[in-house]
Amino acid sequence: MKQYSLSLNIIIILSTFFVQGQNCIDIPNMPISQINDNINDDVSYPVGSVYWSSGNIEFVKNQNSGEIFLGNGDTTFCTSSGTGFHMSVANASNPKTLTLQTEYESGIVVDGDTVYQNASPPASYTGTNFSYTSSGMPTTATISGSFDSLEILFSGNLCVYSVCLEEDSSTTENCIDIPNMPISQINDNINDDVSYPVGSVYWSSGNIEFVKNQNSEEIFLGNGDTTFCTSSGTGFHMSVANASNPKTLTLQTEYESGIVVDGDTVYQNASPPASYTGTNFSYTSSGMPTTATISGSFDSLEILFSGNLCVYNLCLEEDSVAAVTEISTTYRKDILVFPNPVSQNQELSIKSNETIDKILITDMSGKTIYMNSLSSNETKLIVDEKFDSGIYFISVLSGQRKEQKKIVVY
């Protein structure tokens, strides 16, 4: 394997509070061998899929993705093959700021806008909804604004280090606006069981994702662009797993018969409680129609109903005020679950930097699919016939700490 001798300025951030939530790449969040296995696996990780992620920084496979290797320090990665390196920050709230250092690159493309190519990096550049500044050698670049993707162009060799993403929590509110996708297209997706099977996301707005279930039926617009209704079905599923914690989801509902958060039934076939405290979340409601607020660290919401349902004024706020980021040569206490997505009859690995006491896997309805007690920091299981295609939640208990991850089975 080719090695490089690099003079690196590794940024170590040891802060306890940020006004902005900052997420920096730390290679040990997934072993380098696993990253390269994903790059070489064209079945589970086809072109266009995310083969590695850290928070809301996602690495997307392209036709020329080559293996990577570690440079000096855990925040540096290099490649000696390929022509373009793609990152997505689409799940991060806007405005956002991405900072990074690069060596041997030949250009930068942001949201399809070529900042430079086969030339020296400009000191500054203004694109549509973003600004770019750079300095020094190696190049230290900052991209700020409302953007979704970054492509680093190169020929032969590339090194990237000190990659950090900051999300501005002062404006991290995302409210559903139906015209972000024509209602006809939403219903086409609901009716398309090939491209959008049960468990897949058929419509999203920012970090609010709508997940197809066995009883998903067509929706129609109510009064205004923020209202949607359905006249058939029994459960309406949403995922906010990609939103940073803690988060707050507010909405109004009419004709609903219950609410389930992360598999915890807040109420069913009864009047909504004024308040409810679940694991890692709180729920409050008032009025008629029901105005509900769900706050905390949660990933999914199911609205129960029978026949009719209307949902309106649906908004998500992400609060990263208390975000803590530490970059060092030690492992962070992340739970690693890979591969993800995973196919049926494939082996799923679950790793932790701490001893795992118990693992619980539930489906979107809260039904327990798998449970195992152990005393190890790693386990493997076969995704067998108990796992239908869809979204599942893995709860990992280590001492007094509980972490939850979302996986997709296809």
PDB file of N, CA and C in Angstrom, residues 13-112:
ATOM      1  N   ILE A  13     -10.490  19.186  18.977  1.00  0.00           N
ATOM      2  CA  ILE A  13     -11.510  20.019  19.582  1.00  0.00           C
ATOM      3  C   ILE A  13     -11.955  19.366  20.875  1.00  0.00           C
ATOM      4  N   LEU A  14     -11.745  20.032  21.980  1.00  0.00           N
ATOM      5  CA  LEU A  14     -12.108  19.486  23.281  1.00  0.00           C
ATOM      6  C   LEU A  14     -13.016  20.474  23.986  1.00  0.00           C
ATOM      7  N   SER A  15     -14.162  20.742  23.366  1.00  0.00           N
ATOM      8  CA  SER A  15     -15.087  21.718  23.918  1.00  0.00           C
ATOM      9  C   SER A  15     -16.255  21.004  24.549  1.00  0.00           C
ATOM     10  N   THR A  16     -16.925  21.674  25.456  1.00  0.00           N
ATOM     11  CA  THR A  16     -18.117  21.079  26.056  1.00  0.00           C
ATOM     12  C   THR A  16     -19.397  21.635  25.484  1.00  0.00           C
ATOM     13  N   PHE A  17     -19.418  22.865  25.002  1.00  0.00           N
ATOM     14  CA  PHE A  17     -20.640  23.412  24.445  1.00  0.00           C
ATOM     15  C   PHE A  17     -20.316  24.232  23.205  1.00  0.00           C
ATOM     16  N   PHE A  18     -21.195  24.085  22.192  1.00  0.00           N
ATOM     17  CA  PHE A  18     -21.092  24.879  20.983  1.00  0.00           C
ATOM     18  C   PHE A  18     -22.417  25.579  20.758  1.00  0.00           C
ATOM     19  N   VAL A  19     -22.396  26.791  20.238  1.00  0.00           N
ATOM     20  CA  VAL A  19     -23.631  27.412  19.777  1.00  0.00           C
ATOM     21  C   VAL A  19     -24.098  26.688  18.537  1.00  0.00           C
ATOM     22  N   GLN A  20     -23.118  26.133  17.775  1.00  0.00           N
ATOM     23  CA  GLN A  20     -23.444  25.352  16.600  1.00  0.00           C
ATOM     24  C   GLN A  20     -23.024  23.918  16.851  1.00  0.00           C
ATOM     25  N   GLY A  21     -23.785  22.956  16.328  1.00  0.00           N
ATOM     26  CA  GLY A  21     -23.434  21.556  16.475  1.00  0.00           C
ATOM     27  C   GLY A  21     -22.359  21.214  15.469  1.00  0.00           C
ATOM     28  N   GLN A  22     -21.230  20.708  15.928  1.00  0.00           N
ATOM     29  CA  GLN A  22     -20.129  20.401  15.033  1.00  0.00           C
ATOM     30  C   GLN A  22     -19.867  18.910  15.019  1.00  0.00           C
ATOM     31  N   ASN A  23     -19.689  18.356  13.831  1.00  0.00           N
ATOM     32  CA  ASN A  23     -19.399  16.948  13.653  1.00  0.00           C
ATOM     33  C   ASN A  23     -18.161  16.835  12.786  1.00  0.00           C
ATOM     34  N   CYS A  24     -17.130  16.180  13.300  1.00  0.00           N
ATOM     35  CA  CYS A  24     -15.881  16.030  12.559  1.00  0.00           C
ATOM     36  C   CYS A  24     -15.619  14.552  12.303  1.00  0.00           C
ATOM     37  N   ILE A  25     -15.054  14.256  11.142  1.00  0.00           N
ATOM     38  CA  ILE A  25     -14.779  12.882  10.753  1.00  0.00           C
ATOM     39  C   ILE A  25     -13.722  12.272  11.666  1.00  0.00           C
ATOM     40  N   ASP A  26     -14.012  11.095  12.167  1.00  0.00           N
ATOM     41  CA  ASP A  26     -13.077  10.336  12.981  1.00  0.00           C
ATOM     42  C   ASP A  26     -13.080   8.923  12.411  1.00  0.00           C
ATOM     43  N   ILE A  27     -12.013   8.536  11.736  1.00  0.00           N
ATOM     44  CA  ILE A  27     -12.002   7.267  11.009  1.00  0.00           C
ATOM     45  C   ILE A  27     -12.404   6.075  11.876  1.00  0.00           C
ATOM     46  N   PRO A  28     -11.978   5.995  13.158  1.00  0.00           N
ATOM     47  CA  PRO A  28     -12.353   4.818  13.936  1.00  0.00           C
ATOM     48  C   PRO A  28     -13.846   4.639  14.143  1.00  0.00           C
ATOM     49  N   ASN A  29     -14.695   5.587  13.701  1.00  0.00           N
ATOM     50  CA  ASN A  29     -16.127   5.327  13.844  1.00  0.00           C
ATOM     51  C   ASN A  29     -16.534   4.153  12.962  1.00  0.00           C
ATOM     52  N   MET A  30     -15.674   3.775  11.993  1.00  0.00           N
ATOM     53  CA  MET A  30     -15.821   2.527  11.259  1.00  0.00           C
ATOM     54  C   MET A  30     -14.419   2.062  10.876  1.00  0.00           C
ATOM     55  N   PRO A  31     -14.083   0.809  11.141  1.00  0.00           N
ATOM     56  CA  PRO A  31     -12.738   0.334  10.791  1.00  0.00           C
ATOM     57  C   PRO A  31     -12.440   0.574   9.310  1.00  0.00           C
ATOM     58  N   ILE A  32     -11.206   0.953   9.006  1.00  0.00           N
ATOM     59  CA  ILE A  32     -10.815   1.239   7.629  1.00  0.00           C
ATOM     60  C   ILE A  32     -11.035   0.028   6.737  1.00  0.00           C
ATOM     61  N   SER A  33     -10.859  -1.171   7.298  1.00  0.00           N
ATOM     62  CA  SER A  33     -11.087  -2.395   6.513  1.00  0.00           C
ATOM     63  C   SER A  33     -12.546  -2.513   6.108  1.00  0.00           C
ATOM     64  N   GLN A  34     -13.463  -2.113   7.005  1.00  0.00           N
ATOM     65  CA  GLN A  34     -14.884  -2.186   6.688  1.00  0.00           C
ATOM     66  C   GLN A  34     -15.261  -1.149   5.636  1.00  0.00           C
ATOM     67  N   ILE A  35     -14.674   0.047   5.735  1.00  0.00           N
ATOM     68  CA  ILE A  35     -14.932   1.074   4.722  1.00  0.00           C
ATOM     69  C   ILE A  35     -14.544   0.552   3.340  1.00  0.00           C
ATOM     70  N   ASN A  36     -13.363  -0.062   3.243  1.00  0.00           N
ATOM     71  CA  ASN A  36     -12.909  -0.571   1.950  1.00  0.00           C
ATOM     72  C   ASN A  36     -13.715  -1.774   1.493  1.00  0.00           C
ATOM     73  N   ASP A  37     -14.160  -2.610   2.436  1.00  0.00           N
ATOM     74  CA  ASP A  37     -15.060  -3.712   2.057  1.00  0.00           C
ATOM     75  C   ASP A  37     -16.329  -3.149   1.416  1.00  0.00           C
ATOM     76  N   ASN A  38     -16.862  -2.065   2.001  1.00  0.00           N
ATOM     77  CA  ASN A  38     -18.067  -1.445   1.453  1.00  0.00           C
ATOM     78  C   ASN A  38     -17.806  -0.865   0.063  1.00  0.00           C
ATOM     79  N   ILE A  39     -16.634  -0.232  -0.105  1.00  0.00           N
ATOM     80  CA  ILE A  39     -16.293   0.341  -1.417  1.00  0.00           C
ATOM     81  C   ILE A  39     -16.232  -0.754  -2.481  1.00  0.00           C
ATOM     82  N   ASN A  40     -15.715  -1.915  -2.112  1.00  0.00           N
ATOM     83  CA  ASN A  40     -15.545  -3.007  -3.076  1.00  0.00           C
ATOM     84  C   ASN A  40     -16.800  -3.857  -3.259  1.00  0.00           C
ATOM     85  N   ASP A  41     -17.807  -3.626  -2.422  1.00  0.00           N
ATOM     86  CA  ASP A  41     -19.044  -4.422  -2.474  1.00  0.00           C
ATOM     87  C   ASP A  41     -20.072  -3.686  -3.328  1.00  0.00           C
ATOM     88  N   ASP A  42     -20.183  -4.093  -4.593  1.00  0.00           N
ATOM     89  CA  ASP A  42     -21.104  -3.419  -5.515  1.00  0.00           C
ATOM     90  C   ASP A  42     -22.534  -3.925  -5.398  1.00  0.00           C
ATOM     91  N   VAL A  43     -22.751  -4.954  -4.602  1.00  0.00           N
ATOM     92  CA  VAL A  43     -24.109  -5.487  -4.421  1.00  0.00           C
ATOM     93  C   VAL A  43     -24.815  -4.731  -3.302  1.00  0.00           C
ATOM     94  N   SER A  44     -24.216  -4.725  -2.122  1.00  0.00           N
ATOM     95  CA  SER A  44     -24.825  -4.024  -0.991  1.00  0.00           C
ATOM     96  C   SER A  44     -24.627  -2.515  -1.078  1.00  0.00           C
ATOM     97  N   TYR A  45     -23.568  -2.101  -1.775  1.00  0.00           N
ATOM     98  CA  TYR A  45     -23.258  -0.672  -1.880  1.00  0.00           C
ATOM     99  C   TYR A  45     -23.038  -0.299  -3.344  1.00  0.00           C
ATOM    100  N   PRO A  46     -24.137  -0.223  -4.113  1.00  0.00           N
ATOM    101  CA  PRO A  46     -23.997   0.142  -5.530  1.00  0.00           C
ATOM    102  C   PRO A  46     -23.634   1.613  -5.688  1.00  0.00           C
ATOM    103  N   VAL A  47     -23.278   2.006  -6.901  1.00  0.00           N
ATOM    104  CA  VAL A  47     -22.983   3.403  -7.201  1.00  0.00           C
ATOM    105  C   VAL A  47     -24.167   4.280  -6.786  1.00  0.00           C
ATOM    106  N   GLY A  48     -23.871   5.362  -6.078  1.00  0.00           N
ATOM    107  CA  GLY A  48     -24.921   6.260  -5.593  1.00  0.00           C
ATOM    108  C   GLY A  48     -25.307   6.017  -4.156  1.00  0.00           C
ATOM    109  N   SER A  49     -24.850   4.900  -3.569  1.00  0.00           N
ATOM    110  CA  SER A  49     -25.202   4.593  -2.181  1.00  0.00           C
ATOM    111  C   SER A  49     -24.157   5.168  -1.229  1.00  0.00           C
ATOM    112  N   VAL A  50     -24.533   5.277   0.038  1.00  0.00           N
ATOM    113  CA  VAL A  50     -23.632   5.773   1.079  1.00  0.00           C
ATOM    114  C   VAL A  50     -22.864   4.589   1.655  1.00  0.00           C
ATOM    115  N   TYR A  51     -21.536   4.591   1.488  1.00  0.00           N
ATOM    116  CA  TYR A  51     -20.745   3.467   1.978  1.00  0.00           C
ATOM    117  C   TYR A  51     -20.098   3.741   3.331  1.00  0.00           C
ATOM    118  N   TRP A  52     -20.122   5.011   3.767  1.00  0.00           N
ATOM    119  CA  TRP A  52     -19.544   5.367   5.070  1.00  0.00           C
ATOM    120  C   TRP A  52     -20.132   6.706   5.483  1.00  0.00           C
ATOM    121  N   SER A  53     -20.442   6.875   6.765  1.00  0.00           N
ATOM    122  CA  SER A  53     -20.979   8.149   7.223  1.00  0.00           C
ATOM    123  C   SER A  53     -20.498   8.435   8.636  1.00  0.00           C
ATOM    124  N   SER A  54     -20.480   9.705   8.965  1.00  0.00           N
ATOM    125  CA  SER A  54     -20.177  10.166  10.317  1.00  0.00           C
ATOM    126  C   SER A  54     -21.114  11.321  10.593  1.00  0.00           C
ATOM    127  N   GLY A  55     -22.123  11.093  11.444  1.00  0.00           N
ATOM    128  CA  GLY A  55     -23.141  12.115  11.639  1.00  0.00           C
ATOM    129  C   GLY A  55     -23.831  12.397  10.320  1.00  0.00           C
ATOM    130  N   ASN A  56     -23.937  13.660   9.968  1.00  0.00           N
ATOM    131  CA  ASN A  56     -24.587  14.046   8.724  1.00  0.00           C
ATOM    132  C   ASN A  56     -23.605  14.221   7.565  1.00  0.00           C
ATOM    133  N   ILE A  57     -22.367  13.744   7.735  1.00  0.00           N
ATOM    134  CA  ILE A  57     -21.410  13.707   6.630  1.00  0.00           C
ATOM    135  C   ILE A  57     -21.453  12.306   6.037  1.00  0.00           C
ATOM    136  N   GLU A  58     -21.874  12.203   4.783  1.00  0.00           N
ATOM    137  CA  GLU A  58     -22.023  10.899   4.134  1.00  0.00           C
ATOM    138  C   GLU A  58     -21.100  10.814   2.925  1.00  0.00           C
ATOM    139  N   PHE A  59     -20.510   9.660   2.729  1.00  0.00           N
ATOM    140  CA  PHE A  59     -19.601   9.430   1.608  1.00  0.00           C
ATOM    141  C   PHE A  59     -20.315   8.552   0.586  1.00  0.00           C
ATOM    142  N   VAL A  60     -20.434   9.076  -0.617  1.00  0.00           N
ATOM    143  CA  VAL A  60     -21.273   8.461  -1.641  1.00  0.00           C
ATOM    144  C   VAL A  60     -20.397   7.799  -2.709  1.00  0.00           C
ATOM    145  N   LYS A  61     -20.713   6.570  -3.036  1.00  0.00           N
ATOM    146  CA  LYS A  61     -19.941   5.806  -4.011  1.00  0.00           C
ATOM    147  C   LYS A  61     -20.186   6.302  -5.430  1.00  0.00           C
ATOM    148  N   ASN A  62     -19.101   6.453  -6.206  1.00  0.00           N
ATOM    149  CA  ASN A  62     -19.251   6.789  -7.616  1.00  0.00           C
ATOM    150  C   ASN A  62     -18.553   5.725  -8.465  1.00  0.00           C
ATOM    151  N   GLN A  63     -18.563   5.921  -9.779  1.00  0.00           N
ATOM    152  CA  GLN A  63     -18.005   4.915 -10.677  1.00  0.00           C
ATOM    153  C   GLN A  63     -16.523   4.682 -10.430  1.00  0.00           C
ATOM    154  N   ASN A  64     -15.835   5.701  -9.924  1.00  0.00           N
ATOM    155  CA  ASN A  64     -14.388   5.628  -9.791  1.00  0.00           C
ATOM    156  C   ASN A  64     -13.917   5.600  -8.340  1.00  0.00           C
ATOM    157  N   SER A  65     -14.793   5.211  -7.425  1.00  0.00           N
ATOM    158  CA  SER A  65     -14.387   5.157  -6.019  1.00  0.00           C
ATOM    159  C   SER A  65     -13.323   4.084  -5.819  1.00  0.00           C
ATOM    160  N   GLY A  66     -12.180   4.495  -5.245  1.00  0.00           N
ATOM    161  CA  GLY A  66     -11.104   3.553  -4.956  1.00  0.00           C
ATOM    162  C   GLY A  66     -10.914   3.423  -3.462  1.00  0.00           C
ATOM    163  N   GLU A  67     -10.162   2.395  -3.052  1.00  0.00           N
ATOM    164  CA  GLU A  67      -9.918   2.171  -1.636  1.00  0.00           C
ATOM    165  C   GLU A  67      -9.189   3.356  -1.018  1.00  0.00           C
ATOM    166  N   ILE A  68      -9.419   3.551   0.283  1.00  0.00           N
ATOM    167  CA  ILE A  68      -8.744   4.622   1.005  1.00  0.00           C
ATOM    168  C   ILE A  68      -7.839   4.021   2.070  1.00  0.00           C
ATOM    169  N   PHE A  69      -6.890   4.808   2.553  1.00  0.00           N
ATOM    170  CA  PHE A  69      -6.028   4.373   3.635  1.00  0.00           C
ATOM    171  C   PHE A  69      -5.778   5.544   4.560  1.00  0.00           C
ATOM    172  N   LEU A  70      -5.375   5.226   5.779  1.00  0.00           N
ATOM    173  CA  LEU A  70      -5.171   6.256   6.786  1.00  0.00           C
ATOM    174  C   LEU A  70      -3.866   6.986   6.568  1.00  0.00           C
ATOM    175  N   GLY A  71      -3.905   8.311   6.741  1.00  0.00           N
ATOM    176  CA  GLY A  71      -2.693   9.106   6.783  1.00  0.00           C
ATOM    177  C   GLY A  71      -2.266   9.257   8.223  1.00  0.00           C
ATOM    178  N   ASN A  72      -1.616  10.353   8.556  1.00  0.00           N
ATOM    179  CA  ASN A  72      -1.191  10.584   9.930  1.00  0.00           C
ATOM    180  C   ASN A  72      -2.379  11.030  10.772  1.00  0.00           C
ATOM    181  N   GLY A  73      -2.727  10.252  11.769  1.00  0.00           N
ATOM    182  CA  GLY A  73      -3.838  10.623  12.637  1.00  0.00           C
ATOM    183  C   GLY A  73      -5.146  10.032  12.156  1.00  0.00           C
ATOM    184  N   ASP A  74      -6.105   9.980  13.061  1.00  0.00           N
ATOM    185  CA  ASP A  74      -7.385   9.343  12.762  1.00  0.00           C
ATOM    186  C   ASP A  74      -8.333  10.226  11.966  1.00  0.00           C
ATOM    187  N   THR A  75      -7.945  11.462  11.680  1.00  0.00           N
ATOM    188  CA  THR A  75      -8.831  12.346  10.927  1.00  0.00           C
ATOM    189  C   THR A  75      -8.359  12.515   9.491  1.00  0.00           C
ATOM    190  N   THR A  76      -7.407  11.701   9.044  1.00  0.00           N
ATOM    191  CA  THR A  76      -6.830  11.830   7.716  1.00  0.00           C
ATOM    192  C   THR A  76      -7.048  10.561   6.907  1.00  0.00           C
ATOM    193  N   PHE A  77      -7.530  10.707   5.679  1.00  0.00           N
ATOM    194  CA  PHE A  77      -7.647   9.553   4.804  1.00  0.00           C
ATOM    195  C   PHE A  77      -7.182   9.951   3.408  1.00  0.00           C
ATOM    196  N   CYS A  78      -6.608   8.997   2.721  1.00  0.00           N
ATOM    197  CA  CYS A  78      -6.026   9.229   1.395  1.00  0.00           C
ATOM    198  C   CYS A  78      -6.465   8.133   0.446  1.00  0.00           C
ATOM    199  N   THR A  79      -6.324   8.385  -0.844  1.00  0.00           N
ATOM    200  CA  THR A  79      -6.557   7.378  -1.865  1.00  0.00           C
ATOM    201  C   THR A  79      -5.542   7.576  -2.969  1.00  0.00           C
ATOM    202  N   SER A  80      -5.190   6.491  -3.639  1.00  0.00           N
ATOM    203  CA  SER A  80      -4.246   6.581  -4.748  1.00  0.00           C
ATOM    204  C   SER A  80      -4.889   6.102  -6.045  1.00  0.00           C
ATOM    205  N   SER A  81      -6.219   6.044  -6.054  1.00  0.00           N
ATOM    206  CA  SER A  81      -6.926   5.655  -7.270  1.00  0.00           C
ATOM    207  C   SER A  81      -8.265   6.371  -7.320  1.00  0.00           C
ATOM    208  N   GLY A  82      -8.740   6.608  -8.542  1.00  0.00           N
ATOM    209  CA  GLY A  82     -10.021   7.284  -8.736  1.00  0.00           C
ATOM    210  C   GLY A  82      -9.829   8.676  -9.298  1.00  0.00           C
ATOM    211  N   THR A  83     -10.945   9.344  -9.551  1.00  0.00           N
ATOM    212  CA  THR A  83     -10.892  10.700 -10.124  1.00  0.00           C
ATOM    213  C   THR A  83     -11.818  11.669  -9.422  1.00  0.00           C
ATOM    214  N   GLY A  84     -12.721  11.194  -8.577  1.00  0.00           N
ATOM    215  CA  GLY A  84     -13.656  12.091  -7.895  1.00  0.00           C
ATOM    216  C   GLY A  84     -14.093  11.510  -6.574  1.00  0.00           C
ATOM    217  N   PHE A  85     -14.141  12.344  -5.552  1.00  0.00           N
ATOM    218  CA  PHE A  85     -14.512  11.900  -4.209  1.00  0.00           C
ATOM    219  C   PHE A  85     -15.759  12.660  -3.790  1.00  0.00           C
ATOM    220  N   HIS A  86     -16.854  11.940  -3.541  1.00  0.00           N
ATOM    221  CA  HIS A  86     -18.155  12.572  -3.313  1.00  0.00           C
ATOM    222  C   HIS A  86     -18.566  12.521  -1.849  1.00  0.00           C
ATOM    223  N   MET A  87     -19.048  13.654  -1.344  1.00  0.00           N
ATOM    224  CA  MET A  87     -19.624  13.732  -0.012  1.00  0.00           C
ATOM    225  C   MET A  87     -21.005  14.366  -0.095  1.00  0.00           C
ATOM    226  N   SER A  88     -21.906  13.902   0.756  1.00  0.00           N
ATOM    227  CA  SER A  88     -23.235  14.500   0.861  1.00  0.00           C
ATOM    228  C   SER A  88     -23.435  15.023   2.273  1.00  0.00           C
ATOM    229  N   VAL A  89     -23.972  16.237   2.385  1.00  0.00           N
ATOM    230  CA  VAL A  89     -24.375  16.800   3.677  1.00  0.00           C
ATOM    231  C   VAL A  89     -25.843  17.218   3.604  1.00  0.00           C
ATOM    232  N   ALA A  90     -26.581  16.524   2.731  1.00  0.00           N
ATOM    233  CA  ALA A  90     -27.979  16.882   2.487  1.00  0.00           C
ATOM    234  C   ALA A  90     -28.842  16.751   3.732  1.00  0.00           C
ATOM    235  N   ASN A  91     -28.476  15.842   4.645  1.00  0.00           N
ATOM    236  CA  ASN A  91     -29.279  15.637   5.852  1.00  0.00           C
ATOM    237  C   ASN A  91     -29.006  16.675   6.934  1.00  0.00           C
ATOM    238  N   ALA A  92     -27.963  17.483   6.748  1.00  0.00           N
ATOM    239  CA  ALA A  92     -27.632  18.509   7.731  1.00  0.00           C
ATOM    240  C   ALA A  92     -28.522  19.729   7.546  1.00  0.00           C
ATOM    241  N   SER A  93     -28.896  20.350   8.648  1.00  0.00           N
ATOM    242  CA  SER A  93     -29.766  21.520   8.591  1.00  0.00           C
ATOM    243  C   SER A  93     -29.012  22.724   8.028  1.00  0.00           C
ATOM    244  N   ASN A  94     -29.747  23.604   7.355  1.00  0.00           N
ATOM    245  CA  ASN A  94     -29.178  24.817   6.765  1.00  0.00           C
ATOM    246  C   ASN A  94     -29.418  26.022   7.657  1.00  0.00           C
ATOM    247  N   PRO A  95     -28.543  27.042   7.623  1.00  0.00           N
ATOM    248  CA  PRO A  95     -27.259  27.040   6.911  1.00  0.00           C
ATOM    249  C   PRO A  95     -26.231  26.160   7.604  1.00  0.00           C
ATOM    250  N   LYS A  96     -25.255  25.707   6.836  1.00  0.00           N
ATOM    251  CA  LYS A  96     -24.226  24.815   7.368  1.00  0.00           C
ATOM    252  C   LYS A  96     -22.857  25.297   6.898  1.00  0.00           C
ATOM    253  N   THR A  97     -21.820  24.842   7.568  1.00  0.00           N
ATOM    254  CA  THR A  97     -20.454  25.178   7.188  1.00  0.00           C
ATOM    255  C   THR A  97     -19.615  23.905   7.196  1.00  0.00           C
ATOM    256  N   LEU A  98     -18.980  23.614   6.066  1.00  0.00           N
ATOM    257  CA  LEU A  98     -18.104  22.460   5.932  1.00  0.00           C
ATOM    258  C   LEU A  98     -16.675  22.963   5.785  1.00  0.00           C
ATOM    259  N   THR A  99     -15.787  22.520   6.673  1.00  0.00           N
ATOM    260  CA  THR A  99     -14.379  22.885   6.578  1.00  0.00           C
ATOM    261  C   THR A  99     -13.552  21.624   6.378  1.00  0.00           C
ATOM    262  N   LEU A 100     -12.490  21.746   5.604  1.00  0.00           N
ATOM    263  CA  LEU A 100     -11.631  20.603   5.339  1.00  0.00           C
ATOM    264  C   LEU A 100     -10.300  21.065   4.783  1.00  0.00           C
ATOM    265  N   GLN A 101      -9.311  20.198   4.838  1.00  0.00           N
ATOM    266  CA  GLN A 101      -8.027  20.429   4.208  1.00  0.00           C
ATOM    267  C   GLN A 101      -7.794  19.337   3.178  1.00  0.00           C
ATOM    268  N   THR A 102      -7.227  19.704   2.040  1.00  0.00           N
ATOM    269  CA  THR A 102      -7.010  18.745   0.966  1.00  0.00           C
ATOM    270  C   THR A 102      -5.596  18.904   0.411  1.00  0.00           C
ATOM    271  N   GLU A 103      -5.068  17.794  -0.094  1.00  0.00           N
ATOM    272  CA  GLU A 103      -3.753  17.816  -0.728  1.00  0.00           C
ATOM    273  C   GLU A 103      -3.820  16.965  -1.983  1.00  0.00           C
ATOM    274  N   TYR A 104      -3.238  17.477  -3.057  1.00  0.00           N
ATOM    275  CA  TYR A 104      -3.186  16.824  -4.373  1.00  0.00           C
ATOM    276  C   TYR A 104      -4.509  16.911  -5.131  1.00  0.00           C
ATOM    277  N   GLU A 105      -5.481  17.670  -4.645  1.00  0.00           N
ATOM    278  CA  GLU A 105      -6.754  17.808  -5.370  1.00  0.00           C
ATOM    279  C   GLU A 105      -6.556  18.669  -6.615  1.00  0.00           C
ATOM    280  N   SER A 106      -7.451  18.466  -7.602  1.00  0.00           N
ATOM    281  CA  SER A 106      -7.380  19.271  -8.830  1.00  0.00           C
ATOM    282  C   SER A 106      -8.596  20.170  -9.009  1.00  0.00           C
ATOM    283  N   GLY A 107      -9.574  20.054  -8.101  1.00  0.00           N
ATOM    284  CA  GLY A 107     -10.747  20.905  -8.231  1.00  0.00           C
ATOM    285  C   GLY A 107     -11.792  20.619  -7.175  1.00  0.00           C
ATOM    286  N   ILE A 108     -12.788  21.490  -7.109  1.00  0.00           N
ATOM    287  CA  ILE A 108     -13.898  21.371  -6.164  1.00  0.00           C
ATOM    288  C   ILE A 108     -15.198  21.675  -6.907  1.00  0.00           C
ATOM    289  N   VAL A 109     -16.223  20.851  -6.672  1.00  0.00           N
ATOM    290  CA  VAL A 109     -17.556  21.064  -7.236  1.00  0.00           C
ATOM    291  C   VAL A 109     -18.562  21.028  -6.091  1.00  0.00           C
ATOM    292  N   VAL A 110     -19.371  22.071  -5.945  1.00  0.00           N
ATOM    293  CA  VAL A 110     -20.386  22.146  -4.894  1.00  0.00           C
ATOM    294  C   VAL A 110     -21.762  22.188  -5.553  1.00  0.00           C
ATOM    295  N   ASP A 111     -22.603  21.223  -5.231  1.00  0.00           N
ATOM    296  CA  ASP A 111     -23.955  21.148  -5.825  1.00  0.00           C
ATOM    297  C   ASP A 111     -23.917  21.292  -7.337  1.00  0.00           C
ATOM    298  N   GLY A 112     -22.925  20.659  -7.968  1.00  0.00           N
ATOM    299  CA  GLY A 112     -22.817  20.702  -9.429  1.00  0.00           C
ATOM    300  C   GLY A 112     -22.173  21.954  -9.984  1.00  0.00           C
TER     301      GLY A 112
END
